[in-house]
Coordinates of C-alpha atoms and ligand atoms in Angstrom, one line a residue:
M1 CA 0.1 0.0 0.1
C2 CA 1.2 3.4 -0.9
G3 CA 2.8 5.6 2.0
I4 CA 3.2 9.2 2.3
V5 CA 5.3 11.5 4.6
G6 CA 5.5 15.2 4.4
Y7 CA 7.7 17.5 6.7
I8 CA 7.9 21.1 6.8
G9 CA 10.2 22.7 10.3
N10 CA 13.6 23.6 10.9
K11 CA 15.0 20.3 10.6
Q12 CA 16.4 18.8 7.2
A13 CA 13.9 17.5 5.8
A14 CA 15.3 14.7 3.6
P15 CA 16.3 12.5 6.6
I16 CA 13.1 12.7 8.0
L17 CA 11.0 11.6 4.9
L18 CA 13.3 8.5 4.5
D19 CA 13.2 7.6 8.1
G20 CA 9.2 7.9 8.4
L21 CA 9.1 5.9 4.6
S22 CA 11.3 3.4 6.2
K23 CA 8.5 3.1 9.1
L24 CA 5.9 2.1 6.3
E25 CA 8.0 -0.1 4.2
Y26 CA 6.4 -3.2 6.0
R27 CA 3.1 -2.1 4.4
G28 CA 4.5 -3.6 0.6
Y29 CA 6.0 -1.0 -1.9
D30 CA 7.6 -1.3 -5.2
S31 CA 9.2 2.4 -5.5
A32 CA 9.9 5.2 -3.7
G33 CA 10.8 8.9 -4.0
I34 CA 11.3 12.3 -2.3
A35 CA 11.1 15.7 -2.9
V36 CA 12.7 18.9 -1.0
Y37 CA 12.4 22.7 -1.9
N38 CA 16.0 23.8 -1.6
G39 CA 15.4 27.5 -1.5
E40 CA 15.1 28.3 -5.0
K41 CA 13.5 25.2 -6.6
I42 CA 12.3 22.2 -5.9
D43 CA 14.7 19.0 -6.3
M44 CA 13.3 15.3 -6.5
V45 CA 14.8 11.8 -6.6
K46 CA 12.8 8.6 -7.2
S47 CA 13.4 5.2 -8.1
K48 CA 12.2 1.8 -8.5
G49 CA 12.7 -1.0 -6.0
R50 CA 13.6 -0.8 -2.4
L51 CA 14.0 2.4 -0.1
K52 CA 17.8 1.8 0.3
V53 CA 18.2 2.6 -3.4
L54 CA 16.9 6.3 -2.7
D55 CA 18.7 6.3 0.4
E56 CA 22.0 5.7 -1.6
L57 CA 21.0 7.6 -4.3
T58 CA 20.5 10.6 -1.9
H59 CA 23.4 9.9 0.7
G60 CA 20.9 9.4 3.4
G61 CA 19.1 12.6 2.2
E62 CA 22.2 14.8 1.9
T63 CA 22.1 15.9 -1.7
L64 CA 18.7 17.2 -1.2
P65 CA 18.7 20.4 1.0
G66 CA 15.8 21.7 2.6
T67 CA 13.7 22.0 5.4
V68 CA 9.8 21.3 3.7
G69 CA 9.5 18.0 1.9
I70 CA 7.4 15.2 0.6
G71 CA 8.3 11.5 0.3
H72 CA 6.3 8.6 -0.7
T73 CA 6.3 4.7 -1.2
R74 CA 4.1 3.4 -4.1
W75 CA 2.4 0.5 -4.3
A76 CA 1.2 0.0 -8.2
T77 CA -1.8 0.8 -9.5
H78 CA -2.2 2.8 -12.2
G79 CA 1.2 1.7 -14.6
S80 CA 3.8 -0.4 -13.7
P81 CA 6.3 -0.1 -11.0
S82 CA 9.1 1.8 -12.7
D83 CA 11.2 5.1 -12.0
K84 CA 8.7 7.1 -14.3
N85 CA 5.6 6.2 -12.3
A86 CA 7.3 6.6 -8.6
H87 CA 6.0 9.7 -6.6
P88 CA 6.2 12.2 -6.7
H89 CA 4.9 13.7 -9.6
F90 CA 5.7 17.6 -11.1
N91 CA 3.5 20.0 -13.1
K92 CA 4.6 21.0 -16.6
D93 CA 7.4 23.8 -14.8
N94 CA 8.3 21.7 -11.5
S95 CA 6.8 24.3 -9.7
I96 CA 4.0 22.0 -8.0
V97 CA 5.0 18.6 -6.1
V98 CA 2.4 15.9 -5.4
V99 CA 2.3 12.6 -3.4
H100 CA -0.6 10.7 -3.7
N101 CA -2.3 7.3 -2.1
G102 CA -5.8 6.3 -3.5
I103 CA -7.4 5.8 -6.8
I104 CA -8.2 9.0 -9.1
E105 CA -11.4 6.9 -10.4
N106 CA -11.7 9.9 -13.2
Y107 CA -8.3 10.1 -13.9
L108 CA -8.6 9.2 -18.0
K109 CA -11.2 11.6 -18.4
L110 CA -9.4 14.2 -16.5
K111 CA -6.3 13.4 -18.4
K112 CA -7.9 13.9 -21.7
K113 CA -9.1 17.2 -20.8
L114 CA -5.8 18.4 -19.9
E115 CA -4.2 16.8 -22.8
K116 CA -6.4 18.9 -25.2
K117 CA -5.3 22.0 -23.2
G118 CA -2.0 21.0 -23.9
Y119 CA -0.5 19.1 -20.8
K120 CA 2.2 16.6 -21.4
F121 CA 2.0 13.4 -19.6
V122 CA 5.2 11.7 -18.6
S123 CA 4.1 9.0 -16.4
E124 CA 1.0 6.1 -16.8
T125 CA -0.3 7.3 -13.0
D126 CA -3.6 8.6 -12.3
T127 CA -1.4 10.8 -9.8
E128 CA 0.2 12.8 -12.2
V129 CA -3.4 14.1 -13.1
V130 CA -3.5 15.4 -9.9
A131 CA -0.5 18.1 -10.4
H132 CA -1.7 19.0 -13.7
L133 CA -5.1 20.1 -12.7
L134 CA -3.2 22.0 -9.6
D135 CA -1.5 23.8 -12.2
Y136 CA -4.2 24.4 -13.9
Y137 CA -6.5 25.9 -11.3
Y138 CA -3.6 27.9 -9.8
N139 CA -3.3 31.8 -9.6
G140 CA -1.3 32.2 -6.7
N141 CA -3.5 30.9 -4.2
P142 CA -3.0 27.5 -3.0
L143 CA -5.9 26.7 -1.0
Q144 CA -8.2 27.7 -3.9
A145 CA -6.4 25.3 -6.4
V146 CA -6.6 22.6 -4.0
T147 CA -10.5 23.1 -3.4
K148 CA -10.9 23.2 -7.2
I149 CA -9.5 20.1 -8.0
M150 CA -11.4 18.5 -4.9
H151 CA -14.5 19.5 -6.7
R152 CA -13.2 17.5 -10.1
M153 CA -11.8 14.5 -8.7
E154 CA -13.6 11.4 -8.4
G155 CA -12.3 8.2 -6.3
S156 CA -10.2 8.3 -3.0
Y157 CA -7.0 10.3 -2.1
A158 CA -4.4 11.4 0.3
L159 CA -2.1 14.0 -1.1
G160 CA 0.6 15.9 0.2
I161 CA 1.4 19.0 -1.8
I162 CA 4.1 21.9 -2.3
F163 CA 3.6 24.8 -4.3
Q164 CA 7.1 26.2 -5.2
D165 CA 6.1 29.6 -4.7
H166 CA 4.3 29.1 -1.2
P167 CA 7.7 27.6 0.1
D168 CA 6.6 27.9 3.7
E169 CA 3.7 26.2 3.4
L170 CA 3.0 22.3 3.2
Y171 CA -0.8 21.3 1.9
A172 CA -2.3 18.1 2.8
V173 CA -5.7 16.9 1.9
R174 CA -7.9 13.3 2.2
K175 CA -10.7 11.7 0.7
D176 CA -11.3 8.0 1.5
S177 CA -7.9 7.6 2.2
P178 CA -6.0 8.1 5.7
L179 CA -3.8 10.9 6.4
I180 CA -2.4 12.0 9.7
V181 CA -0.7 15.2 10.9
G182 CA 1.4 16.2 14.2
H183 CA 3.3 18.9 15.6
T184 CA 7.0 18.0 16.1
D185 CA 9.8 19.6 18.1
G186 CA 10.6 22.3 15.4
G187 CA 8.2 21.5 12.6
N188 CA 4.8 19.7 11.5
I189 CA 5.0 16.3 9.9
I190 CA 2.1 14.5 7.8
A191 CA 1.7 10.8 6.9
S192 CA -0.5 8.4 6.1
D193 CA 0.2 6.0 8.9
V194 CA 0.8 6.7 12.7
P195 CA 4.1 4.4 12.4
A196 CA 6.1 6.8 10.3
V197 CA 5.4 9.6 13.0
L198 CA 5.8 8.0 16.0
K199 CA 9.4 8.7 16.5
Y200 CA 8.4 12.6 16.3
T201 CA 5.0 12.8 18.1
R202 CA 2.5 10.9 19.7
N203 CA -0.2 13.6 19.7
V204 CA -1.8 13.6 16.0
F205 CA -4.8 15.0 14.0
F206 CA -6.8 12.6 12.0
I207 CA -7.8 14.0 9.1
E208 CA -11.5 13.8 7.9
N209 CA -13.2 13.2 4.5
E210 CA -12.4 16.5 2.3
E211 CA -10.5 18.2 5.2
I212 CA -7.3 20.1 3.8
V213 CA -4.7 21.1 6.2
R214 CA -2.2 24.3 5.4
M215 CA 1.0 23.8 7.4
T216 CA 3.8 26.4 8.1
R217 CA 6.9 25.9 10.5
D218 CA 4.8 26.2 13.4
T219 CA 1.4 26.6 12.2
M220 CA -1.4 24.4 11.5
E221 CA -4.6 25.1 10.0
F222 CA -7.5 23.0 9.0
F223 CA -10.4 23.7 6.3
T224 CA -13.4 22.3 4.8
V225 CA -13.5 22.0 0.8
D226 CA -15.4 25.3 1.2
E227 CA -12.4 26.9 2.5
E228 CA -13.9 27.5 5.7
P229 CA -11.8 26.9 9.1
I230 CA -12.3 24.2 11.2
E231 CA -11.1 23.0 14.7
K232 CA -10.0 19.9 15.2
E233 CA -8.3 18.2 18.6
S234 CA -5.4 16.1 18.7
V235 CA -5.6 12.4 19.7
K236 CA -2.7 11.0 21.8
I237 CA -1.3 8.0 20.5
D238 CA -0.3 4.9 23.0
W239 CA 0.7 2.2 20.9
D240 CA 3.8 1.1 20.3
I241 CA 5.5 0.2 16.5
N242 CA 4.0 -3.2 16.3
A243 CA 0.6 -2.0 17.3
A244 CA 1.0 1.2 15.1
E245 CA 2.3 -1.0 12.2
K246 CA -1.3 -3.3 12.6
G247 CA -3.0 0.3 12.6
G248 CA -3.8 -1.0 16.0
Y249 CA -5.0 -4.3 15.5
E250 CA -3.7 -7.2 17.1
H251 CA -2.6 -9.2 13.6
F252 CA -2.5 -8.2 10.1
M253 CA -4.7 -11.0 9.3
L254 CA -7.4 -9.0 11.6
K255 CA -6.5 -5.6 9.8
E256 CA -6.6 -7.0 6.5
M257 CA -10.2 -8.6 7.0
Y258 CA -11.2 -5.3 8.4
E259 CA -10.0 -3.7 5.0
Q260 CA -12.3 -5.9 3.4
P261 CA -15.3 -3.2 3.1
K262 CA -12.6 -0.8 1.6
A263 CA -11.3 -3.9 -1.0
I264 CA -14.4 -4.4 -2.3
T265 CA -15.6 -1.0 -2.7
D266 CA -12.3 0.0 -4.7
T267 CA -12.5 -3.1 -6.5
F268 CA -16.3 -2.7 -8.0
S269 CA -16.7 1.3 -7.7
P270 CA -14.5 2.2 -10.9
R271 CA -16.1 -0.3 -13.2
L272 CA -20.1 0.7 -12.3
K273 CA -20.9 3.7 -14.5
D274 CA -24.0 4.8 -15.1
G275 CA -26.0 2.0 -14.0
N276 CA -23.6 -0.2 -16.5
I277 CA -20.6 -2.2 -15.7
V278 CA -17.9 -1.0 -17.7
I279 CA -14.3 -2.9 -17.6
E280 CA -12.2 -1.4 -20.0
E281 CA -9.3 -3.5 -19.4
L282 CA -11.3 -6.7 -20.5
N283 CA -10.4 -5.2 -24.1
M284 CA -13.5 -7.4 -25.7
S285 CA -16.6 -5.8 -27.6
D286 CA -19.9 -6.4 -26.9
E287 CA -19.5 -9.1 -30.0
D288 CA -16.2 -10.5 -28.6
I289 CA -17.9 -11.3 -25.1
K290 CA -20.7 -13.1 -27.5
A291 CA -18.4 -15.4 -29.1
I292 CA -17.4 -16.7 -25.9
K293 CA -18.3 -20.5 -25.8
K294 CA -17.0 -21.8 -22.4
I295 CA -14.7 -20.0 -19.6
M296 CA -11.9 -22.0 -18.4
I297 CA -10.4 -20.7 -14.6
V298 CA -7.2 -21.9 -13.6
A299 CA -5.6 -20.6 -10.1
C300 CA -4.4 -22.1 -6.8
G301 CA -5.6 -22.1 -3.3
S302 CA -8.2 -19.5 -2.1
A303 CA -7.9 -17.8 -5.5
Y304 CA -9.6 -21.6 -7.0
H305 CA -12.4 -21.2 -4.4
T306 CA -13.0 -18.2 -6.0
G307 CA -13.2 -19.4 -9.5
I308 CA -15.5 -22.4 -8.2
T309 CA -18.1 -19.8 -6.5
S310 CA -17.6 -18.0 -10.1
K311 CA -18.3 -21.2 -11.9
Y312 CA -22.0 -21.3 -10.0
V313 CA -22.2 -17.5 -10.7
F314 CA -21.6 -17.6 -14.5
E315 CA -23.1 -20.7 -15.2
D316 CA -26.7 -19.8 -13.7
M317 CA -26.7 -16.0 -14.4
A318 CA -25.0 -15.9 -17.8
R319 CA -25.6 -19.5 -18.7
L320 CA -21.6 -19.6 -19.7
P321 CA -20.1 -23.2 -19.0
V322 CA -17.5 -22.7 -16.8
E323 CA -14.7 -25.5 -15.8
V324 CA -12.6 -24.6 -13.1
D325 CA -9.3 -26.5 -12.4
L326 CA -6.2 -26.2 -9.9
A327 CA -3.4 -25.0 -12.1
S328 CA -1.1 -27.5 -10.7
E329 CA -3.4 -30.2 -12.4
F330 CA -4.4 -28.4 -15.8
R331 CA -0.8 -27.6 -16.2
Y332 CA 0.5 -31.7 -16.6
R333 CA -3.3 -32.7 -18.1
R334 CA -2.6 -32.1 -21.9
P335 CA -6.1 -29.4 -21.6
I336 CA -8.3 -29.3 -24.5
L337 CA -9.2 -25.4 -24.9
E338 CA -11.3 -25.4 -28.0
E339 CA -12.1 -22.5 -29.8
G340 CA -14.1 -19.8 -28.1
T341 CA -12.5 -20.6 -25.0
L342 CA -11.6 -17.9 -22.2
V343 CA -8.9 -18.7 -19.9
I344 CA -9.3 -16.6 -16.7
V345 CA -6.3 -17.2 -14.1
I346 CA -7.0 -15.8 -10.8
S347 CA -3.7 -14.6 -8.6
Q348 CA -3.5 -12.5 -5.4
S349 CA 0.2 -12.2 -5.8
G350 CA 0.6 -12.7 -9.5
E351 CA 3.5 -14.8 -9.2
T352 CA 2.1 -18.2 -8.6
A353 CA 4.5 -20.6 -10.2
D354 CA 1.6 -23.1 -10.9
T355 CA -0.9 -20.3 -12.1
L356 CA 1.8 -18.9 -14.0
A357 CA 2.7 -21.8 -16.1
A358 CA -1.1 -22.5 -16.6
L359 CA -1.4 -19.3 -18.5
R360 CA 1.6 -19.9 -20.6
E361 CA 0.2 -23.7 -21.5
S362 CA -3.1 -21.8 -22.3
Q363 CA -1.6 -19.3 -24.7
E364 CA 0.6 -21.9 -26.1
L365 CA -2.9 -23.8 -26.9
G366 CA -3.8 -20.8 -28.4
A367 CA -6.6 -19.2 -26.3
K368 CA -6.6 -15.7 -24.9
V369 CA -6.0 -15.1 -21.0
L370 CA -7.5 -12.8 -19.0
G371 CA -5.7 -12.4 -15.4
I372 CA -7.6 -11.6 -12.2
V373 CA -4.5 -10.2 -10.2
N374 CA -4.0 -8.0 -7.3
V375 CA 0.2 -7.1 -7.8
V376 CA 0.4 -4.5 -10.5
G377 CA 3.1 -5.5 -12.7
S378 CA 3.6 -8.9 -11.6
S379 CA 4.5 -11.6 -14.2
I380 CA 1.1 -13.0 -14.4
A381 CA 0.0 -9.1 -15.1
R382 CA 2.3 -8.7 -17.6
E383 CA 2.2 -12.0 -19.6
A384 CA -2.1 -12.1 -19.4
D385 CA -3.3 -10.8 -22.8
N386 CA -5.7 -8.6 -20.4
V387 CA -5.8 -7.8 -16.6
M388 CA -8.5 -7.1 -14.5
Y389 CA -6.8 -5.7 -11.3
T390 CA -8.7 -6.3 -8.0
W391 CA -7.8 -3.2 -5.5
A392 CA -6.9 -4.9 -2.5
G393 CA -3.8 -3.5 -1.7
P394 CA -0.9 -5.1 -0.4
E395 CA -1.7 -8.3 1.6
I396 CA 0.4 -9.3 4.3
A397 CA -1.1 -11.9 6.4
V398 CA -0.4 -15.0 4.4
A399 CA -3.6 -16.4 4.8
T400 CA -5.8 -14.1 2.4
T401 CA -8.9 -12.4 3.2
K402 CA -9.1 -9.1 1.6
A403 CA -7.4 -10.2 -1.6
Y404 CA -10.2 -13.2 -1.8
S405 CA -13.1 -11.0 -1.1
A406 CA -11.9 -8.3 -4.1
Q407 CA -11.6 -11.4 -6.3
L408 CA -15.2 -12.3 -5.9
I409 CA -16.0 -9.0 -6.7
A410 CA -14.2 -8.9 -9.8
L411 CA -15.4 -12.5 -10.9
Y412 CA -19.4 -11.0 -10.1
L413 CA -18.6 -8.0 -12.2
L414 CA -17.4 -10.2 -14.9
A415 CA -20.5 -12.8 -14.8
M416 CA -22.8 -9.6 -14.5
K417 CA -21.5 -8.1 -17.3
F418 CA -21.1 -11.1 -19.7
A419 CA -24.9 -11.9 -18.5
Y420 CA -26.0 -8.9 -19.8
V421 CA -24.2 -8.6 -23.1
R422 CA -25.5 -12.1 -23.5
G423 CA -29.1 -10.9 -22.8
M424 CA -29.8 -13.3 -19.7
V425 CA -30.0 -10.4 -17.5
D426 CA -32.1 -7.1 -18.5
A427 CA -31.7 -3.5 -17.6
S428 CA -34.0 -3.6 -14.4
E429 CA -32.3 -7.0 -12.9
M430 CA -28.7 -5.3 -13.6
E431 CA -29.8 -2.2 -11.3
E432 CA -30.9 -4.7 -8.8
L433 CA -27.4 -6.6 -8.7
I434 CA -25.8 -3.2 -8.8
R435 CA -27.6 -1.9 -5.9
D436 CA -26.7 -5.4 -4.1
M437 CA -23.4 -4.9 -4.7
K438 CA -23.2 -1.4 -3.6
A439 CA -24.8 -2.8 -0.2
L440 CA -22.0 -5.6 0.5
P441 CA -19.3 -3.3 1.8
A442 CA -21.7 -2.3 4.8
Q443 CA -22.8 -6.0 5.2
V444 CA -19.3 -6.9 5.5
E445 CA -18.5 -4.3 8.1
M446 CA -21.8 -5.3 10.3
L447 CA -20.6 -9.1 10.4
L448 CA -16.8 -7.7 11.4
N449 CA -18.4 -6.0 14.1
N450 CA -20.2 -8.8 15.5
K451 CA -17.2 -10.8 15.5
G452 CA -17.7 -11.5 19.5
K453 CA -20.2 -13.7 19.0
I454 CA -17.7 -15.6 17.0
Q455 CA -15.2 -15.4 19.6
R456 CA -16.9 -16.9 22.1
F457 CA -18.2 -19.8 20.0
A458 CA -14.6 -20.2 18.6
N459 CA -13.3 -20.2 22.6
R460 CA -15.3 -23.6 22.9
Y461 CA -13.6 -25.2 20.1
L462 CA -9.8 -24.7 20.6
A463 CA -9.5 -28.7 21.1
A464 CA -11.0 -29.8 18.4
K465 CA -9.6 -32.5 16.3
D466 CA -11.3 -32.3 13.1
V467 CA -13.7 -29.8 11.8
F468 CA -16.2 -30.3 8.5
F469 CA -17.5 -27.7 6.5
I470 CA -20.7 -28.9 4.5
G471 CA -22.9 -27.0 1.7
R472 CA -24.0 -27.4 -1.5
G473 CA -23.5 -25.2 -4.5
I474 CA -21.8 -21.5 -4.0
D475 CA -22.1 -23.0 -0.4
Y476 CA -19.8 -25.8 -1.3
A477 CA -17.3 -23.3 -2.6
I478 CA -17.5 -21.3 0.7
S479 CA -17.1 -24.2 2.5
L480 CA -13.8 -25.1 1.0
E481 CA -12.4 -21.5 2.0
G482 CA -14.2 -21.7 5.6
S483 CA -12.1 -24.9 5.6
L484 CA -8.8 -23.7 4.4
K485 CA -9.0 -20.5 6.4
L486 CA -9.2 -22.7 9.4
K487 CA -6.5 -25.3 8.8
E488 CA -3.9 -23.2 7.7
I489 CA -3.7 -20.6 10.4
S490 CA -5.2 -23.4 13.3
Y491 CA -3.5 -26.5 12.4
I492 CA -6.6 -28.5 13.3
H493 CA -7.7 -30.7 10.7
S494 CA -10.5 -30.0 8.3
E495 CA -12.4 -31.0 5.5
A496 CA -15.2 -29.1 3.5
Y497 CA -17.5 -31.3 1.4
A498 CA -20.4 -31.1 -1.0
A499 CA -23.2 -31.7 1.7
G500 CA -24.4 -34.7 -0.9
E501 CA -21.3 -36.3 -0.8
L502 CA -21.7 -37.1 2.8
K503 CA -23.3 -40.4 2.8
H504 CA -20.7 -41.9 0.2
G505 CA -18.3 -42.1 2.8
T506 CA -17.3 -38.7 5.0
I507 CA -20.4 -39.4 7.6
S508 CA -18.3 -42.7 8.9
L509 CA -15.9 -39.9 10.6
I510 CA -18.7 -38.0 12.6
E511 CA -18.9 -39.1 16.0
E512 CA -19.8 -37.3 19.4
G513 CA -19.0 -33.8 19.4
T514 CA -17.5 -33.6 16.1
L515 CA -17.7 -29.7 15.0
V516 CA -19.7 -29.8 11.6
A517 CA -19.8 -26.0 10.2
A518 CA -22.7 -26.1 7.7
V519 CA -23.3 -23.2 5.0
L520 CA -26.8 -22.6 3.9
T521 CA -27.4 -19.5 1.8
Q522 CA -29.1 -20.8 -1.4
R523 CA -32.9 -21.0 -0.5
D524 CA -33.8 -23.5 -3.0
L525 CA -31.3 -25.8 -1.1
Y526 CA -32.6 -25.3 2.3
K527 CA -34.3 -28.5 3.0
K528 CA -31.5 -30.5 1.3
M529 CA -28.9 -29.0 3.5
I530 CA -31.3 -29.4 6.6
S531 CA -31.5 -33.3 5.9
N532 CA -28.0 -33.2 5.5
M533 CA -27.7 -31.1 9.3
V534 CA -30.0 -33.7 10.7
E535 CA -28.2 -36.7 9.8
V536 CA -24.9 -35.7 11.5
G537 CA -26.6 -34.6 14.0
T538 CA -27.8 -37.3 15.2
R539 CA -24.8 -39.4 14.9
G540 CA -23.6 -36.7 17.9
A541 CA -22.2 -33.9 15.5
F542 CA -22.2 -30.2 17.4
V543 CA -23.8 -28.3 14.4
L544 CA -22.8 -24.7 13.7
A545 CA -25.1 -23.2 10.8
V546 CA -24.2 -20.5 9.1
T547 CA -27.2 -18.9 7.0
N548 CA -29.8 -16.1 5.9
E549 CA -31.1 -13.6 8.0
G550 CA -34.9 -15.1 8.4
N551 CA -33.6 -18.9 7.6
V552 CA -35.1 -19.7 11.3
E553 CA -35.9 -23.3 10.0
V554 CA -32.3 -24.3 10.4
E555 CA -32.5 -23.8 14.4
R556 CA -34.3 -27.1 14.6
A557 CA -31.1 -29.1 12.8
A558 CA -28.5 -26.5 14.2
D559 CA -26.9 -25.9 17.3
Y560 CA -25.6 -22.7 17.2
V561 CA -26.6 -20.1 14.2
I562 CA -24.8 -17.4 12.6
Y563 CA -27.0 -15.0 10.6
I564 CA -25.8 -13.1 7.4
P565 CA -27.8 -10.0 5.8
E566 CA -29.9 -10.5 3.1
T567 CA -28.1 -10.3 -0.4
N568 CA -29.0 -12.4 -3.6
K569 CA -28.4 -15.7 -4.0
Y570 CA -25.0 -15.2 -6.4
F571 CA -23.1 -12.6 -3.9
T572 CA -23.5 -14.8 -0.4
N573 CA -20.1 -15.8 -0.3
S574 CA -18.8 -12.5 0.2
L575 CA -20.9 -12.3 3.7
A576 CA -20.9 -15.9 4.9
I577 CA -17.1 -16.0 4.5
I578 CA -16.8 -13.6 6.9
P579 CA -17.5 -15.4 10.3
L580 CA -15.8 -18.2 8.8
Q581 CA -12.6 -16.0 8.6
L582 CA -13.3 -14.8 11.8
F583 CA -13.8 -18.3 13.1
G584 CA -10.6 -19.3 12.1
Y585 CA -8.7 -16.5 13.1
Y586 CA -10.1 -16.9 16.5
I587 CA -9.2 -20.7 17.2
A588 CA -5.6 -19.9 15.7
I589 CA -5.3 -17.2 18.3
G590 CA -7.0 -19.3 21.0
R591 CA -4.3 -22.0 20.1
G592 CA -1.5 -19.4 20.2
C593 CA -0.8 -20.2 16.6
D594 CA 1.4 -17.5 14.8
V595 CA -1.6 -16.3 12.6
D596 CA 0.5 -14.3 10.0
K597 CA 2.9 -16.6 9.4
P598 CA 1.5 -19.8 9.8
R599 CA 4.6 -22.7 9.8
N600 CA 5.3 -24.1 6.8
L601 CA 3.2 -21.5 4.3
A602 CA 4.9 -18.7 2.3
K603 CA 2.8 -15.5 1.1
S604 CA 3.8 -16.5 -2.5
V605 CA 4.3 -19.9 -4.1
T606 CA 6.8 -19.0 -6.6
V607 CA 8.0 -22.4 -6.8
E608 CA 6.5 -25.8 -7.8
Ligands
M6R701 O1 -1.1 -15.3 -4.8 P1 -2.2 -16.4 -5.6 O2 -3.4 -15.9 -5.0 O3 -1.8 -16.9 -6.6 O4 -1.9 -17.3 -4.3 C1 -2.6 -18.7 -4.2 C2 -2.6 -19.4 -3.1 O5 -1.4 -19.8 -2.8 C3 -3.2 -18.9 -1.9 O6 -4.8 -18.2 -2.3 C4 -3.2 -19.3 -0.5 O7 -4.1 -20.5 -1.0 C5 -3.7 -18.3 0.8 N1 -2.7 -18.3 1.7 C6 -4.6 -19.3 1.5 O8 -5.0 -18.2 2.5

């Protein structure tokens, strides 16, 4: 995730910027840069790679003298990781410089308009639009220019800005991307996250949406987007550096679970336009979409589970046949890819060796490959014919949560688009689906906030030996992921079964007290599922049910029920997975496991 640090004061800015950025390294980044006003003009150094490179290039900041500056670590979104895409970004005559976290959703539109007015772009980023837009509106009054661009930009942003002809001021502004400011001994500091400022101050101001800060060496003023002054209270931060890195959460996994509403919103919102789904990066006309005869989805682990969910969604909603395969199987089985098959590979890291090999194999067989990838510029993103990014931001915990949720959204969007183009969903159905999708972030948040109930339940099962997850249809796919979450971090043996398979062998494993988690979100399968629950219950299983609000019928077959809010039948995975993630998490911490780094596992599996 990108990181911002800015400083204005009596000390040299560059070493403070480098130090602050180093405290944000844990968040993941691919390039870094700093810009400092040297008394005459703004100097800038930026580079792809680790902060160490920037540190060497600037001799620890010595080659950039000056007491006002901004710095940035970039996690690529628009444009690959490179020197030119690294922040900061200048306006046309290098007199305004900007660092940015977030995504400017209407940047292409703004870019086109600016290009018509003669602005030249040197990077592929959305951020460069901000620098040129400021230039366009700037008439000597920085505050006014900032408020004007806020009215033009859609999306999320935290910005640090320096105007060369106002060198005693530093500006910062935010919308839907965090930003804090604080007084330090002899100056003021801005940052995207607490760890960057802890060494300098423990009293910070949290900037709220659409608030602007104007700082000098000794003053700090806050304004609304209408340039009205605002009074703000500082907050004392008691966290140590470890807690601060995790945003105050106990583990990265918990923090990332809490980032799911944002990951979901960031993934759908740039693709919902005027009641339609626009996925420009697909590079497919309606005719191309209509020509698709079959979808072949290939992935590993949790990404494979999102593929299985989407099989049910694509087939039911778009009436398109879908095959899903594990990349490690696909690559060695001489797959048959008939003409008209679209291959979709799904990967958070974009570096999973088997998935990459499956992509190459598909291309050799003549198929077009669409990558659904989280890490911009990763191998899969580079090699796929087209890439649809999930905007989950960097995921640090080995057990995926927010990237998984973002992958589901990307797949729902594709299914909706294909269904619409193929005439399987009409405008009013699309409107409802979009409405339901927009409701998901708040519903996920609500489920996360009910974590206490799951924690209490999990504490009763810390000594469990085997846990089975059962479901039918999409609920089987949810069960697969719920089971993986539990076993990979708690080391409790767990399996997921299609509930109808129980009688074909698995039911012999059920004994007194065995925990069975039953997922039932598909109304037309309630009855069948309840029968399966009764079957295991009568053999002594303790049955935990995850089901839709209102399905009280389930209570006759379950010992404990967790209800999820109402959504349509396709999106239930996005909600039902939340209690299951929490369940795995609380069992694991109750057993004293290292949830963020489970034994024997790596975040990115780059070898076979
Ligand atoms: O980076 P990828 O999405 O390609 O990784 C695939 C799997 O290794 C990954 O989903 C793994 O199963 C997760 N750590 C599970 O939480």
